PDB file of C-alpha atoms in Angstrom:
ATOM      1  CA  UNK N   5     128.931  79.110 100.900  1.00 60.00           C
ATOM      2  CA  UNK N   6     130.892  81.539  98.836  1.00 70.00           C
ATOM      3  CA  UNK N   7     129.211  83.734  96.044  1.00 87.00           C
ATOM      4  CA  UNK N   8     128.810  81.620  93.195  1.00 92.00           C
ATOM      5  CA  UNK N   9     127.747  81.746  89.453  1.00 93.00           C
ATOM      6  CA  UNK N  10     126.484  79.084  87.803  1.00 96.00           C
ATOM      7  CA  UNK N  11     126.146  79.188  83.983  1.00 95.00           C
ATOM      8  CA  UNK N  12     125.789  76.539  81.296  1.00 93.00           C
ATOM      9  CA  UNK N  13     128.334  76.414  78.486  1.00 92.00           C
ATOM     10  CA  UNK N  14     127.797  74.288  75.868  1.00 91.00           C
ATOM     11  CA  UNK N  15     127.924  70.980  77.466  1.00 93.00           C
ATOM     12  CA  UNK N  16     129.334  72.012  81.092  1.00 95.00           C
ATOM     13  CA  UNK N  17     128.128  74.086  83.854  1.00 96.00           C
ATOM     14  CA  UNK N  18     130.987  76.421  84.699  1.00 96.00           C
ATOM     15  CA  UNK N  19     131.237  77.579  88.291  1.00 96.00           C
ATOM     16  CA  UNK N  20     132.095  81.045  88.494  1.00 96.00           C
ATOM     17  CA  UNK N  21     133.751  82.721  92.178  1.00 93.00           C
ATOM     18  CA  UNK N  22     132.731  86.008  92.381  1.00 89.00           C
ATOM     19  CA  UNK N  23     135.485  88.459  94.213  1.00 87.00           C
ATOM     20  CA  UNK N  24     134.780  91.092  96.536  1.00 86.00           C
ATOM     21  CA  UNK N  25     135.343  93.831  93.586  1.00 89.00           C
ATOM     22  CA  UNK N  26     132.675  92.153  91.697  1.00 86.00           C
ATOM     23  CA  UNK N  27     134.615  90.348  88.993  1.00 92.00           C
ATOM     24  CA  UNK N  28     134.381  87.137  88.069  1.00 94.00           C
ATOM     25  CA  UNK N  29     136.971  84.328  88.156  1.00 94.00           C
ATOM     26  CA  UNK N  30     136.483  80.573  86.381  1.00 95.00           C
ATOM     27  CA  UNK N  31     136.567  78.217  89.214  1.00 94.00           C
ATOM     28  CA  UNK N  32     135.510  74.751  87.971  1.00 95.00           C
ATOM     29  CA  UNK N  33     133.377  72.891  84.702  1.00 96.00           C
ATOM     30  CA  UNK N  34     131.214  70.322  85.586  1.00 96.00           C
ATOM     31  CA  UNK N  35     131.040  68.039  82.157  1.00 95.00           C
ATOM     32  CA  UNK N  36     127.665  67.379  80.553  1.00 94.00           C
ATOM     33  CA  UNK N  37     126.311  64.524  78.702  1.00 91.00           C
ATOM     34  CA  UNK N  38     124.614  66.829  76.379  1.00 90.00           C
ATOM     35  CA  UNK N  39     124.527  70.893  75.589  1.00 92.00           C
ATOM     36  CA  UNK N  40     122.721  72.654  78.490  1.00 93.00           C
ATOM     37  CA  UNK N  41     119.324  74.388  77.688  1.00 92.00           C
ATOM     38  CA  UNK N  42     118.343  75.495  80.828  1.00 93.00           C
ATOM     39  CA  UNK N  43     119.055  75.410  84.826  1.00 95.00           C
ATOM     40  CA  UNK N  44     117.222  76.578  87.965  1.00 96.00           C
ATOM     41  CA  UNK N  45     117.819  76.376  91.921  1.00 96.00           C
ATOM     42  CA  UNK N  46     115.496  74.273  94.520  1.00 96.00           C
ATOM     43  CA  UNK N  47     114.404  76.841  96.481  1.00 96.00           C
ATOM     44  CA  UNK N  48     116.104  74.802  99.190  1.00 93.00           C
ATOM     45  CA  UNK N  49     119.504  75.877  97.492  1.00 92.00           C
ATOM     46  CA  UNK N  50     120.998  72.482  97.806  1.00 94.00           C
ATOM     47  CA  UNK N  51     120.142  71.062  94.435  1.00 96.00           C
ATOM     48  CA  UNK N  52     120.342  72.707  91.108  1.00 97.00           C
ATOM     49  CA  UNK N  53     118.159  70.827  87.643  1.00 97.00           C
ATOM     50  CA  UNK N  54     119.515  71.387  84.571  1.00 96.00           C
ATOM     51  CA  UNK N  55     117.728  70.451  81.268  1.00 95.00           C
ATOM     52  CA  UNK N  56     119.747  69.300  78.120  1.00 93.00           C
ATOM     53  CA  UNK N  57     119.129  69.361  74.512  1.00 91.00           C
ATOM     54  CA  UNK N  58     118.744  65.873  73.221  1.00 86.00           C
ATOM     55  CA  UNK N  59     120.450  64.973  69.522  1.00 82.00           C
ATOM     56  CA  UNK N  60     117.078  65.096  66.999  1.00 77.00           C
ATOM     57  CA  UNK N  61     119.300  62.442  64.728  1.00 81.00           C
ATOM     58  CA  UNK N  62     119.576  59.898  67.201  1.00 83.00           C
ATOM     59  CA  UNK N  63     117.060  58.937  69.308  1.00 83.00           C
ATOM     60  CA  UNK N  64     119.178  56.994  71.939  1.00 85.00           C
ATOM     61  CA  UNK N  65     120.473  60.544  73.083  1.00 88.00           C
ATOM     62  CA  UNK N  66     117.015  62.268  74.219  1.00 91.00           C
ATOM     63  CA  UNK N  67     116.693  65.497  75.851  1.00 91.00           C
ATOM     64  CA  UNK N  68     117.303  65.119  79.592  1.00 94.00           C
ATOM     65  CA  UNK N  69     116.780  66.584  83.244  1.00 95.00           C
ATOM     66  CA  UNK N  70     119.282  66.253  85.221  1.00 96.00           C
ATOM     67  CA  UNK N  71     119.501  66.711  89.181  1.00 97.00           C
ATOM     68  CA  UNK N  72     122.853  68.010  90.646  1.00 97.00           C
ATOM     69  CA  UNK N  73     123.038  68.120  94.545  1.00 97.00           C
ATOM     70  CA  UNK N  74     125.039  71.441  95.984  1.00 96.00           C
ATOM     71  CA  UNK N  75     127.511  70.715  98.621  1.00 95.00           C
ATOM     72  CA  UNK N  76     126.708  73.559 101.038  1.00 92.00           C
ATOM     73  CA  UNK N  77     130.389  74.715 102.112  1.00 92.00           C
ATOM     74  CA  UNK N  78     131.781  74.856  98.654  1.00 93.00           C
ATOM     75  CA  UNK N  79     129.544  74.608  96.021  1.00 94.00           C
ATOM     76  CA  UNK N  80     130.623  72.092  94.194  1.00 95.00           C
ATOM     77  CA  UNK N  81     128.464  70.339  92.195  1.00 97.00           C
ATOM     78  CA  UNK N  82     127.763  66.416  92.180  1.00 97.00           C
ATOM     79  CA  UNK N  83     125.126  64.387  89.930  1.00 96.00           C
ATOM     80  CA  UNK N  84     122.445  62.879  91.242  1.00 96.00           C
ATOM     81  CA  UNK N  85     121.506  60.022  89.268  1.00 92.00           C
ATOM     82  CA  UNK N  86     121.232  59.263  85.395  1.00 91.00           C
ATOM     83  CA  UNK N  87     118.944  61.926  84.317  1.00 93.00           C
ATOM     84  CA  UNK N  88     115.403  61.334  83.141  1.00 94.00           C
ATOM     85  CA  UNK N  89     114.831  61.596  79.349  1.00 93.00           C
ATOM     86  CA  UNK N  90     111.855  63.902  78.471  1.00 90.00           C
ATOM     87  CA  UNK N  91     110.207  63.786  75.062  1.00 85.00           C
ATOM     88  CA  UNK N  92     110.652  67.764  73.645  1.00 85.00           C
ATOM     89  CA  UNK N  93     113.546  69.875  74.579  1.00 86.00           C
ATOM     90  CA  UNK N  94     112.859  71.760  77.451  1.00 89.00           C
ATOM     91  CA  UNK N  95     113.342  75.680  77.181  1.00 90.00           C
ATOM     92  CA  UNK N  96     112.769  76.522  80.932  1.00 92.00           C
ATOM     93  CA  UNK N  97     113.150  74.808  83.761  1.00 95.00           C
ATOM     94  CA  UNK N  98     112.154  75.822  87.072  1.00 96.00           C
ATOM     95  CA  UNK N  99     110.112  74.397  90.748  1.00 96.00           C
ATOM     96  CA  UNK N 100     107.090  75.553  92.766  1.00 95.00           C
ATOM     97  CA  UNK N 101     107.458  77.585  95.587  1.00 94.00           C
ATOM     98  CA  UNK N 102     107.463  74.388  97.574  1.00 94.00           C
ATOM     99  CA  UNK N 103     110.247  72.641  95.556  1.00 93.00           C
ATOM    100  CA  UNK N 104     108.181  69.565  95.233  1.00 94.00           C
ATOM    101  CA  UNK N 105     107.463  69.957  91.780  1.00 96.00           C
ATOM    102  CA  UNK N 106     109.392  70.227  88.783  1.00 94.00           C
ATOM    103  CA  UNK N 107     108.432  72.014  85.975  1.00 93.00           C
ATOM    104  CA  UNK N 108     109.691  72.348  82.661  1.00 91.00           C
ATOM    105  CA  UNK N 109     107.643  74.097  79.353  1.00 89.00           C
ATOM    106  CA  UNK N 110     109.315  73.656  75.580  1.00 85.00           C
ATOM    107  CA  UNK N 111     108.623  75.315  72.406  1.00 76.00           C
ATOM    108  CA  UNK N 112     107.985  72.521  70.574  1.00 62.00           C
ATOM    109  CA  UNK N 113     104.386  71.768  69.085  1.00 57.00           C
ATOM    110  CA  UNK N 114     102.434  70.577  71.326  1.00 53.00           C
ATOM    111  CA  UNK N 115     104.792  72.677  74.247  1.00 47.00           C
ATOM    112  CA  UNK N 116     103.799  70.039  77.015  1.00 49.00           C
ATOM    113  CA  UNK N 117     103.674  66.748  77.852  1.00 49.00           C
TER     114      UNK N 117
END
């Protein structure tokens, strides 16, 4: 796989190529279905989780965690999946060592669920 970057922006993840001097060049935007709040790697490297902010007006658009799987030759990103809403916008994201577990922690009072 080349060397990526993967950053959210706004309500995309853009894929950034890194060249051999170091700089980076805009390679793709994967669109969102809300702002991104936070992202983190399986430790397997073949799925990225990304966690959204959710619209506090309108409570058909809750904050979500979404699964993207990582195609290994390119890095292109493709969604696995609807998302599942979570009650409180999550600030991190990130999995166990093992990758079996998700976990996600939010500022909000109380910062669990």
């Amino acid at each position: 796989m080349p060397s990526l970057l993967y950053a959210g922006e706004n309500d995309t993840i853009v894929i950034y190529n890194r060249a051999a001097n170091g700089d980076l060049e805009r390679r793709a935007a994967v669109p969102l279905p809300r702002p991104c709040r936070s992202l983190c790697f399986a430790p397997d490297r073949y799925h990225l989780y990304l966690a959204t902010n959710g619209d506090p007006d309108d409570a058909a658009k809750p904050a979500l965690i979404l699964t993207f799987a990582v195609d290994p030759a390119t890095g292109a990103l493709s969604q696995v999946g609807d998302g599942v809403p979570v009650p409180k916008v999550p600030a991190y994201v990130t999995t166990d060592r093992s990758g079996r577990w998700l976990l996600a922690a939010a500022y909000n009072s109380p910062g669990h669920w």
